[in-house]
mmCIF file of C-alpha atoms in Angstrom:
data_model
loop_
_atom_site.group_PDB
_atom_site.id
_atom_site.type_symbol
_atom_site.label_atom_id
_atom_site.label_comp_id
_atom_site.label_asym_id
_atom_site.label_seq_id
_atom_site.Cartn_x
_atom_site.Cartn_y
_atom_site.Cartn_z
ATOM 1 C CA MET A 1 -9.906 28.185 34.416
ATOM 2 C CA ALA A 2 -10.705 25.253 32.175
ATOM 3 C CA ALA A 3 -11.794 27.582 29.358
ATOM 4 C CA ARG A 4 -8.555 29.531 29.716
ATOM 5 C CA SER A 5 -6.527 26.320 29.624
ATOM 6 C CA PHE A 6 -8.335 25.187 26.461
ATOM 7 C CA ALA A 7 -7.736 28.580 24.859
ATOM 8 C CA GLN A 8 -4.055 28.439 25.841
ATOM 9 C CA TRP A 9 -3.817 24.921 24.426
ATOM 10 C CA GLY A 10 -5.265 26.145 21.137
ATOM 11 C CA ASN A 11 -2.896 29.092 21.086
ATOM 12 C CA ASP A 12 0.083 26.820 21.733
ATOM 13 C CA LEU A 13 -0.976 24.569 18.867
ATOM 14 C CA TYR A 14 -1.260 27.498 16.493
ATOM 15 C CA THR A 15 2.059 29.096 17.402
ATOM 16 C CA GLY A 16 3.904 25.780 17.437
ATOM 17 C CA ARG A 17 4.723 25.678 21.132
ATOM 18 C CA LYS A 18 2.814 22.392 21.264
ATOM 19 C CA SER A 19 2.504 19.889 18.453
ATOM 20 C CA TYR A 20 1.178 16.371 17.906
ATOM 21 C CA PRO A 21 2.883 14.106 15.325
ATOM 22 C CA ILE A 22 -0.341 13.364 13.448
ATOM 23 C CA VAL A 23 1.181 13.264 9.969
ATOM 24 C CA GLN A 24 4.296 11.437 11.160
ATOM 25 C CA GLN A 25 2.117 8.624 12.563
ATOM 26 C CA ARG A 26 0.080 8.308 9.375
ATOM 27 C CA LYS A 27 0.643 4.553 9.058
ATOM 28 C CA ARG A 28 -1.228 4.074 12.335
ATOM 29 C CA TRP A 29 -4.210 6.102 11.116
ATOM 30 C CA PHE A 30 -4.240 4.285 7.776
ATOM 31 C CA ILE A 31 -4.446 0.952 9.607
ATOM 32 C CA VAL A 32 -7.298 2.190 11.813
ATOM 33 C CA VAL A 33 -9.276 3.500 8.829
ATOM 34 C CA GLY A 34 -8.560 0.315 6.875
ATOM 35 C CA VAL A 35 -9.831 -1.897 9.697
ATOM 36 C CA LEU A 36 -12.990 0.207 10.176
ATOM 37 C CA SER A 37 -13.656 0.202 6.419
ATOM 38 C CA LEU A 38 -13.171 -3.570 6.221
ATOM 39 C CA LEU A 39 -15.532 -4.123 9.150
ATOM 40 C CA SER A 40 -18.101 -1.861 7.479
ATOM 41 C CA VAL A 41 -17.879 -3.852 4.245
ATOM 42 C CA ILE A 42 -18.305 -7.110 6.161
ATOM 43 C CA VAL A 43 -21.330 -5.817 8.084
ATOM 44 C CA ILE A 44 -22.972 -4.488 4.921
ATOM 45 C CA ALA A 45 -22.253 -7.725 3.021
ATOM 46 C CA VAL A 46 -23.437 -10.059 5.792
ATOM 47 C CA GLN A 47 -26.253 -8.115 7.398
ATOM 48 C CA GLY A 48 -27.080 -5.731 4.580
ATOM 49 C CA LEU A 49 -28.784 -2.380 4.722
ATOM 50 C CA ASN A 50 -32.368 -2.395 5.939
ATOM 51 C CA LEU A 51 -33.918 -0.658 2.937
ATOM 52 C CA GLY A 52 -37.151 1.147 3.638
ATOM 53 C CA LEU A 53 -40.406 0.885 1.739
ATOM 54 C CA ASP A 54 -39.482 3.768 -0.572
ATOM 55 C CA PHE A 55 -36.595 1.723 -1.982
ATOM 56 C CA ARG A 56 -37.969 -1.826 -2.116
ATOM 57 C CA GLY A 57 -41.690 -1.142 -2.682
ATOM 58 C CA GLY A 58 -44.621 -2.782 -0.889
ATOM 59 C CA SER A 59 -47.589 -1.970 1.362
ATOM 60 C CA GLU A 60 -47.533 0.067 4.541
ATOM 61 C CA PHE A 61 -50.110 0.236 7.335
ATOM 62 C CA THR A 62 -50.143 2.745 10.174
ATOM 63 C CA VAL A 63 -52.197 1.868 13.260
ATOM 64 C CA THR A 64 -52.966 4.870 15.477
ATOM 65 C CA SER A 65 -54.658 5.462 18.846
ATOM 66 C CA ILE A 66 -53.393 2.193 20.312
ATOM 67 C CA THR A 67 -52.642 1.492 23.968
ATOM 68 C CA ASP A 68 -50.604 -1.682 23.516
ATOM 69 C CA LYS A 69 -47.474 -1.230 21.376
ATOM 70 C CA SER A 70 -46.551 -4.917 21.290
ATOM 71 C CA GLN A 71 -45.438 -5.956 17.823
ATOM 72 C CA GLU A 72 -46.516 -9.594 17.912
ATOM 73 C CA PRO A 73 -50.253 -8.867 17.349
ATOM 74 C CA ALA A 74 -49.353 -6.978 14.168
ATOM 75 C CA VAL A 75 -47.238 -9.856 12.856
ATOM 76 C CA ASP A 76 -49.983 -12.392 13.642
ATOM 77 C CA ALA A 77 -52.626 -10.193 11.994
ATOM 78 C CA VAL A 78 -50.653 -9.917 8.748
ATOM 79 C CA HIS A 79 -49.869 -13.646 8.707
ATOM 80 C CA SER A 80 -53.552 -14.468 9.131
ATOM 81 C CA ILE A 81 -54.256 -12.808 5.769
ATOM 82 C CA ALA A 82 -50.911 -13.227 3.950
ATOM 83 C CA PRO A 83 -49.036 -16.233 5.426
ATOM 84 C CA ASP A 84 -45.980 -15.753 3.183
ATOM 85 C CA ALA A 85 -45.501 -12.083 4.063
ATOM 86 C CA GLU A 86 -42.615 -10.948 6.277
ATOM 87 C CA PRO A 87 -43.947 -7.856 8.034
ATOM 88 C CA ARG A 88 -41.627 -5.228 9.548
ATOM 89 C CA VAL A 89 -43.143 -3.511 12.562
ATOM 90 C CA SER A 90 -41.824 -0.312 14.160
ATOM 91 C CA SER A 91 -43.081 2.228 16.681
ATOM 92 C CA VAL A 92 -44.140 5.709 15.581
ATOM 93 C CA GLY A 93 -44.571 8.114 18.467
ATOM 94 C CA GLU A 94 -46.255 7.032 21.677
ATOM 95 C CA SER A 95 -49.491 5.584 20.296
ATOM 96 C CA ALA A 96 -48.882 4.319 16.778
ATOM 97 C CA LEU A 97 -47.300 1.404 14.937
ATOM 98 C CA ARG A 98 -46.061 1.144 11.371
ATOM 99 C CA VAL A 99 -46.376 -2.200 9.601
ATOM 100 C CA GLN A 100 -44.631 -2.783 6.265
ATOM 101 C CA THR A 101 -45.056 -5.813 4.043
ATOM 102 C CA ALA A 102 -44.311 -6.869 0.500
ATOM 103 C CA GLU A 103 -46.833 -5.989 -2.183
ATOM 104 C CA LEU A 104 -50.213 -7.570 -1.426
ATOM 105 C CA ALA A 105 -52.286 -9.324 -4.066
ATOM 106 C CA ASP A 106 -55.183 -6.886 -4.443
ATOM 107 C CA GLU A 107 -57.299 -4.246 -2.729
ATOM 108 C CA ASP A 108 -59.433 -6.894 -1.001
ATOM 109 C CA GLN A 109 -56.345 -8.309 0.714
ATOM 110 C CA VAL A 110 -55.254 -4.809 1.761
ATOM 111 C CA ASN A 111 -58.665 -4.176 3.342
ATOM 112 C CA ALA A 112 -58.530 -7.567 5.052
ATOM 113 C CA VAL A 113 -55.151 -6.728 6.608
ATOM 114 C CA ARG A 114 -56.522 -3.365 7.777
ATOM 115 C CA GLN A 115 -59.428 -5.079 9.484
ATOM 116 C CA ALA A 116 -57.152 -7.701 11.054
ATOM 117 C CA LEU A 117 -54.856 -5.019 12.463
ATOM 118 C CA ALA A 118 -57.821 -3.063 13.813
ATOM 119 C CA ASP A 119 -59.160 -6.161 15.546
ATOM 120 C CA ALA A 120 -55.707 -7.046 16.927
ATOM 121 C CA TYR A 121 -55.307 -3.678 18.666
ATOM 122 C CA GLY A 122 -58.943 -3.006 19.471
ATOM 123 C CA VAL A 123 -59.330 0.142 17.383
ATOM 124 C CA ASP A 124 -61.711 1.218 14.646
ATOM 125 C CA VAL A 125 -60.708 0.257 11.123
ATOM 126 C CA ASN A 126 -60.568 3.977 10.283
ATOM 127 C CA GLU A 127 -57.551 4.210 12.619
ATOM 128 C CA VAL A 128 -55.595 1.961 10.242
ATOM 129 C CA ALA A 129 -54.220 3.869 7.239
ATOM 130 C CA SER A 130 -52.715 2.104 4.247
ATOM 131 C CA ALA A 131 -50.326 3.162 1.491
ATOM 132 C CA PHE A 132 -48.633 1.419 -1.411
ATOM 133 C CA VAL A 133 -45.273 2.016 -3.112
ATOM 134 C CA GLY A 134 -44.704 0.183 -6.377
ATOM 135 C CA PRO A 135 -41.409 -1.531 -7.244
ATOM 136 C CA THR A 136 -40.839 0.872 -10.142
ATOM 137 C CA TRP A 137 -40.992 3.858 -7.788
ATOM 138 C CA GLY A 138 -38.618 2.127 -5.365
ATOM 139 C CA ALA A 139 -36.097 1.364 -8.100
ATOM 140 C CA ASP A 140 -36.299 4.960 -9.339
ATOM 141 C CA VAL A 141 -35.659 6.348 -5.850
ATOM 142 C CA SER A 142 -32.669 4.026 -5.386
ATOM 143 C CA SER A 143 -31.223 5.025 -8.754
ATOM 144 C CA ARG A 144 -31.615 8.735 -8.053
ATOM 145 C CA ALA A 145 -30.031 8.373 -4.608
ATOM 146 C CA LEU A 146 -27.019 6.576 -6.096
ATOM 147 C CA TRP A 147 -26.655 9.164 -8.856
ATOM 148 C CA GLY A 148 -26.876 11.933 -6.271
ATOM 149 C CA VAL A 149 -23.870 10.535 -4.408
ATOM 150 C CA VAL A 150 -21.904 9.934 -7.641
ATOM 151 C CA VAL A 151 -22.551 13.455 -8.961
ATOM 152 C CA PHE A 152 -21.624 14.965 -5.591
ATOM 153 C CA ILE A 153 -18.309 13.102 -5.476
ATOM 154 C CA GLY A 154 -17.550 14.123 -9.072
ATOM 155 C CA LEU A 155 -18.253 17.800 -8.396
ATOM 156 C CA VAL A 156 -16.123 17.645 -5.261
ATOM 157 C CA ALA A 157 -13.187 16.250 -7.237
ATOM 158 C CA VAL A 158 -13.439 19.025 -9.811
ATOM 159 C CA PHE A 159 -13.826 21.730 -7.155
ATOM 160 C CA MET A 160 -10.840 20.541 -5.116
ATOM 161 C CA ALA A 161 -8.609 20.221 -8.168
ATOM 162 C CA ILE A 162 -9.470 23.752 -9.354
ATOM 163 C CA TYR A 163 -9.350 25.405 -5.932
ATOM 164 C CA PHE A 164 -6.053 23.915 -4.746
ATOM 165 C CA ARG A 165 -4.502 23.366 -8.197
ATOM 166 C CA ALA A 166 -3.213 20.055 -6.854
ATOM 167 C CA TRP A 167 -4.722 16.738 -7.878
ATOM 168 C CA ARG A 168 -3.199 14.981 -4.875
ATOM 169 C CA MET A 169 -5.245 17.098 -2.483
ATOM 170 C CA SER A 170 -8.326 16.362 -4.551
ATOM 171 C CA LEU A 171 -7.619 12.613 -4.508
ATOM 172 C CA ALA A 172 -6.932 12.598 -0.761
ATOM 173 C CA ALA A 173 -10.185 14.461 -0.091
ATOM 174 C CA ILE A 174 -12.208 12.071 -2.275
ATOM 175 C CA ILE A 175 -10.735 8.984 -0.588
ATOM 176 C CA ALA A 176 -11.444 10.493 2.844
ATOM 177 C CA LEU A 177 -15.028 11.316 1.824
ATOM 178 C CA LEU A 178 -15.588 7.778 0.548
ATOM 179 C CA ALA A 179 -14.203 6.411 3.825
ATOM 180 C CA ASP A 180 -16.618 8.682 5.731
ATOM 181 C CA LEU A 181 -19.531 7.373 3.675
ATOM 182 C CA LEU A 182 -18.500 3.706 3.970
ATOM 183 C CA ILE A 183 -17.940 3.779 7.738
ATOM 184 C CA SER A 184 -21.180 5.706 8.316
ATOM 185 C CA ALA A 185 -23.089 3.181 6.205
ATOM 186 C CA GLY A 186 -21.442 0.346 8.138
ATOM 187 C CA VAL A 187 -22.589 1.784 11.455
ATOM 188 C CA TYR A 188 -26.081 2.268 10.031
ATOM 189 C CA ALA A 189 -26.157 -1.355 8.840
ATOM 190 C CA ALA A 190 -24.912 -2.589 12.227
ATOM 191 C CA VAL A 191 -27.658 -0.684 14.049
ATOM 192 C CA GLY A 192 -30.238 -2.103 11.632
ATOM 193 C CA TRP A 193 -32.375 1.005 11.215
ATOM 194 C CA GLU A 194 -34.256 1.542 7.976
ATOM 195 C CA VAL A 195 -32.594 3.396 5.125
ATOM 196 C CA THR A 196 -35.114 5.972 3.961
ATOM 197 C CA PRO A 197 -34.878 9.045 1.701
ATOM 198 C CA SER A 198 -34.209 11.007 4.906
ATOM 199 C CA THR A 199 -31.162 8.822 5.497
ATOM 200 C CA ILE A 200 -29.822 9.621 2.017
ATOM 201 C CA ILE A 201 -30.336 13.325 2.688
ATOM 202 C CA GLY A 202 -28.377 12.876 5.913
ATOM 203 C CA PHE A 203 -25.523 11.135 4.090
ATOM 204 C CA LEU A 204 -25.307 13.894 1.470
ATOM 205 C CA THR A 205 -25.339 16.484 4.253
ATOM 206 C CA ILE A 206 -22.433 14.871 6.090
ATOM 207 C CA LEU A 207 -20.456 14.699 2.854
ATOM 208 C CA GLY A 208 -20.917 18.445 2.483
ATOM 209 C CA TYR A 209 -19.878 19.041 6.091
ATOM 210 C CA SER A 210 -16.863 16.757 5.769
ATOM 211 C CA LEU A 211 -15.787 18.487 2.558
ATOM 212 C CA TYR A 212 -15.933 21.903 4.255
ATOM 213 C CA ASP A 213 -13.772 20.690 7.132
ATOM 214 C CA LYS A 214 -11.169 19.197 4.793
ATOM 215 C CA VAL A 215 -11.000 22.353 2.661
ATOM 216 C CA VAL A 216 -10.204 24.419 5.771
ATOM 217 C CA VAL A 217 -7.413 22.046 6.831
ATOM 218 C CA PHE A 218 -5.979 21.777 3.310
ATOM 219 C CA ASP A 219 -6.056 25.550 2.934
ATOM 220 C CA LYS A 220 -3.818 25.899 5.988
ATOM 221 C CA VAL A 221 -1.533 23.143 4.734
ATOM 222 C CA ARG A 222 -1.191 24.915 1.391
ATOM 223 C CA GLU A 223 -0.385 28.173 3.158
ATOM 224 C CA ASN A 224 2.305 26.540 5.303
ATOM 225 C CA THR A 225 3.908 24.621 2.444
ATOM 226 C CA ALA A 226 4.127 27.533 0.003
ATOM 227 C CA GLY A 227 7.765 27.868 -1.071
ATOM 228 C CA ILE A 228 8.732 24.686 0.762
ATOM 229 C CA LEU A 229 11.516 23.928 -1.746
ATOM 230 C CA ASP A 230 13.201 27.299 -1.141
ATOM 231 C CA GLN A 231 14.309 26.448 2.408
ATOM 232 C CA THR A 232 16.067 23.600 4.206
ATOM 233 C CA ARG A 233 14.732 23.964 7.730
ATOM 234 C CA SER A 234 11.532 21.884 7.454
ATOM 235 C CA THR A 235 10.236 19.072 5.281
ATOM 236 C CA TYR A 236 6.871 19.063 3.554
ATOM 237 C CA ALA A 237 5.483 16.597 6.107
ATOM 238 C CA GLU A 238 6.559 18.809 9.020
ATOM 239 C CA ARG A 239 4.947 21.926 7.565
ATOM 240 C CA ALA A 240 1.762 19.979 6.773
ATOM 241 C CA ASN A 241 1.667 18.595 10.310
ATOM 242 C CA LEU A 242 1.889 22.157 11.623
ATOM 243 C CA GLY A 243 -1.171 23.028 9.517
ATOM 244 C CA VAL A 244 -3.159 20.114 10.983
ATOM 245 C CA ASN A 245 -2.231 21.186 14.527
ATOM 246 C CA GLN A 246 -3.145 24.801 13.789
ATOM 247 C CA THR A 247 -6.640 23.804 12.656
ATOM 248 C CA LEU A 248 -7.111 21.085 15.290
ATOM 249 C CA VAL A 249 -9.038 23.264 17.742
ATOM 250 C CA ARG A 250 -11.229 24.666 14.974
ATOM 251 C CA SER A 251 -12.087 21.151 13.778
ATOM 252 C CA ILE A 252 -12.936 20.004 17.297
ATOM 253 C CA ASN A 253 -15.033 23.088 18.055
ATOM 254 C CA THR A 254 -16.929 22.842 14.772
ATOM 255 C CA GLY A 255 -17.557 19.133 15.285
ATOM 256 C CA VAL A 256 -18.822 19.556 18.848
ATOM 257 C CA VAL A 257 -21.079 22.472 17.921
ATOM 258 C CA ALA A 258 -22.545 20.452 15.035
ATOM 259 C CA LEU A 259 -22.957 17.285 17.103
ATOM 260 C CA LEU A 260 -24.782 18.847 20.057
ATOM 261 C CA PRO A 261 -28.064 19.724 18.276
ATOM 262 C CA VAL A 262 -27.963 16.501 16.249
ATOM 263 C CA ALA A 263 -27.464 14.526 19.461
ATOM 264 C CA GLY A 264 -30.476 16.316 20.925
ATOM 265 C CA ILE A 265 -32.601 15.326 17.929
ATOM 266 C CA LEU A 266 -31.307 11.737 18.017
ATOM 267 C CA PHE A 267 -31.567 10.948 21.722
ATOM 268 C CA ILE A 268 -34.519 13.128 22.684
ATOM 269 C CA GLY A 269 -36.588 13.341 19.511
ATOM 270 C CA ALA A 270 -35.967 9.804 18.283
ATOM 271 C CA PHE A 271 -35.642 7.735 21.448
ATOM 272 C CA ALA A 272 -37.773 9.690 23.925
ATOM 273 C CA LEU A 273 -40.507 10.877 21.547
ATOM 274 C CA GLY A 274 -40.244 8.010 19.054
ATOM 275 C CA ALA A 275 -40.173 10.186 15.923
ATOM 276 C CA GLY A 276 -39.169 7.760 13.184
ATOM 277 C CA THR A 277 -38.308 10.350 10.519
ATOM 278 C CA LEU A 278 -36.084 12.275 12.914
ATOM 279 C CA ARG A 279 -34.363 9.045 13.900
ATOM 280 C CA ASP A 280 -33.517 8.169 10.297
ATOM 281 C CA ILE A 281 -31.777 11.431 9.480
ATOM 282 C CA SER A 282 -30.296 12.165 12.910
ATOM 283 C CA LEU A 283 -28.359 8.891 13.182
ATOM 284 C CA SER A 284 -26.740 9.369 9.773
ATOM 285 C CA LEU A 285 -25.870 12.968 10.680
ATOM 286 C CA PHE A 286 -24.497 12.087 14.112
ATOM 287 C CA VAL A 287 -22.250 9.271 12.895
ATOM 288 C CA GLY A 288 -21.227 11.108 9.730
ATOM 289 C CA ILE A 289 -20.216 14.338 11.467
ATOM 290 C CA ALA A 290 -18.131 12.449 14.026
ATOM 291 C CA VAL A 291 -16.441 10.347 11.344
ATOM 292 C CA GLY A 292 -15.966 13.348 9.028
ATOM 293 C CA THR A 293 -14.304 15.409 11.763
ATOM 294 C CA ALA A 294 -11.932 12.568 12.626
ATOM 295 C CA SER A 295 -11.047 11.880 8.993
ATOM 296 C CA SER A 296 -10.225 15.553 8.379
ATOM 297 C CA ILE A 297 -7.605 15.337 11.118
ATOM 298 C CA PHE A 298 -6.251 11.810 10.894
ATOM 299 C CA LEU A 299 -6.812 10.738 7.284
ATOM 300 C CA ALA A 300 -7.098 13.544 4.731
ATOM 301 C CA THR A 301 -3.843 15.429 5.359
ATOM 302 C CA PRO A 302 -1.718 12.357 6.224
ATOM 303 C CA LEU A 303 -2.923 10.769 2.984
ATOM 304 C CA GLU A 304 -2.136 13.927 1.012
ATOM 305 C CA VAL A 305 1.357 14.037 2.543
ATOM 306 C CA TRP A 306 1.884 10.362 1.679
ATOM 307 C CA LEU A 307 1.022 11.165 -1.937
ATOM 308 C CA ARG A 308 3.161 14.320 -2.070
ATOM 309 C CA THR A 309 6.261 12.693 -0.570
ATOM 310 C CA ARG A 310 6.289 10.379 -3.583
ATOM 311 C CA GLU A 311 6.639 13.382 -5.873
ATOM 312 C CA PRO A 312 10.312 13.501 -7.043
ATOM 313 C CA ALA A 313 10.896 17.143 -6.073
ATOM 314 C CA ILE A 314 9.367 16.750 -2.596
ATOM 315 C CA ALA A 315 11.162 13.449 -1.993
ATOM 316 C CA ALA A 316 14.504 14.973 -3.016
ATOM 317 C CA HIS A 317 13.911 17.990 -0.774
ATOM 318 C CA THR A 318 13.078 15.744 2.180
ATOM 319 C CA ARG A 319 16.281 13.760 1.689
ATOM 320 C CA LYS A 320 18.261 16.997 1.417
ATOM 321 C CA VAL A 321 16.856 18.403 4.668
ATOM 322 C CA GLU A 322 17.460 15.158 6.552
ATOM 323 C CA ALA A 323 20.995 14.861 5.142
ATOM 324 C CA LEU A 324 21.874 18.414 6.167
ATOM 325 C CA ARG A 325 20.618 17.792 9.681
ATOM 326 C CA ALA A 326 22.590 14.585 9.971
ATOM 327 C CA GLU A 327 25.690 16.271 8.546
ATOM 328 C CA ARG A 328 25.584 19.216 10.927
ATOM 329 C CA LEU A 329 24.897 16.955 13.900
ATOM 330 C CA ALA A 330 27.854 14.772 12.943
ATOM 331 C CA ASP A 331 30.105 17.842 12.619
ATOM 332 C CA ALA A 332 28.974 19.005 16.039
ATOM 333 C CA GLY A 333 29.848 15.621 17.498
ATOM 334 C CA GLU A 334 26.519 15.448 19.282
ATOM 335 C CA GLU A 335 23.382 13.314 18.859
ATOM 336 C CA SER A 336 20.913 15.788 20.368
ATOM 337 C CA ASP A 337 18.936 18.751 19.076
ATOM 338 C CA ASP A 338 20.064 20.999 21.906
ATOM 339 C CA ASP A 339 19.883 24.627 20.745
ATOM 340 C CA ALA A 340 23.206 25.679 22.305
ATOM 341 C CA VAL A 341 25.136 22.769 20.769
ATOM 342 C CA LEU A 342 23.633 23.291 17.328
ATOM 343 C CA ALA A 343 24.115 27.046 17.455
ATOM 344 C CA ALA A 344 27.751 26.588 18.431
ATOM 345 C CA ALA A 345 28.180 24.218 15.524
ATOM 346 C CA GLY A 346 26.564 26.717 13.165
ATOM 347 C CA VAL A 347 23.766 24.396 12.067
ATOM 348 C CA SER A 348 20.680 26.314 13.227
ATOM 349 C CA GLY A 349 19.858 27.221 9.658
ATOM 350 C CA HIS A 350 19.240 23.583 8.775
ATOM 351 C CA ARG A 351 17.635 22.391 11.981
ATOM 352 C CA GLN A 352 13.918 21.619 12.137
ATOM 353 C CA LEU A 353 11.880 24.395 13.686
ATOM 354 C CA GLN A 354 11.183 23.497 17.302
ATOM 355 C CA PRO A 355 7.842 24.206 19.022
ATOM 356 C CA GLY A 356 7.669 27.795 20.259
ATOM 357 C CA GLU A 357 10.344 29.222 17.975
ATOM 358 C CA HIS A 358 9.777 32.292 15.833
ATOM 359 C CA LEU A 359 12.056 32.672 12.850
ATOM 360 C CA GLY A 360 11.322 36.222 11.759
ATOM 361 C CA ASN A 361 11.905 37.586 8.277
ATOM 362 C CA LYS A 362 14.962 35.430 7.645
ATOM 363 C CA ALA A 363 12.770 32.339 7.584
ATOM 364 C CA GLN A 364 10.669 33.611 4.716
ATOM 365 C CA PRO A 365 11.445 31.943 1.374
ATOM 366 C CA ARG A 366 13.264 34.145 -1.055
ATOM 367 C CA ARG A 367 11.311 34.796 -4.198
ATOM 368 C CA ARG A 368 13.018 35.229 -7.488
ATOM 369 C CA ARG A 369 12.655 38.650 -9.005
ATOM 370 C CA PRO A 370 11.074 38.734 -12.450
ATOM 371 C CA ARG A 371 13.572 39.388 -15.181
#
């Protein structure tokens, strides 16, 4: 019964029997996105991103086969050898700890820290592995990650402009993608988890997913708004809003299907099993997919409509449609959209299409014959 109701709801959205004023309430969505973006900037500026060893460089020690996963012994062990170091300790699985510090002075100090960690947890020194990442490598990784995001955004802009032949759609998609990235990064900074190369891979993945979702919605909007200037029944914003409603169920279904396995990796693999690598990528994917799905519905198309309604031709057409409606309503002497009143007044040809109506062939825009 519930599945049938959901299917009927989706069918009503597609046919127009049911509609949500998503585009018409665009100012509300812009405020919400603006507040979330501002909060993300504040969190990143105040708390900062917790960059992993691959980005900042330093020494890393992994202590395995331990029974006590308390972090204080690790901190005390590092301080006993390097008092100025600020170790970062995290759990890896059920019987291991990872300890990261700034670059140590020499190999003797590295070996001393290994021995101190082994003594602190009562394991053999062979159970303490060490690795070193130089600052040059960290800077190179950071630079490549930044260039990866920049190149991706640039290619997206070119692709959208060529595919839709409309720079406003391209600009709206880019702004929505940047908002997805900023809000996702803000959540990541608020949680305080390490930013690793896996995290960057997750961010690039969610940008790809978000782009796909926005292309689908924009494609429907373009289909609905084709020949918009050749009729006076609907405005550009109304036709675009119909496109968002028609793809609403698809966006929700795609988002839920994508979130379920990622949620399994995040909450089972990361929290229950303690897999650090899975945690890094799964959090960025989980937050990014949720934010990307929401922005495709509430930000991308409303922003594109806001840009298009400032185009002289679209703005003039909108004023014309609204003036015709007001004129016919005034002639009818009524202030309602009642079908019988409007039909009697002969204004149905200029009235906005109501949910559930089917216009037939007469509603199709007339195309000029080639001379």
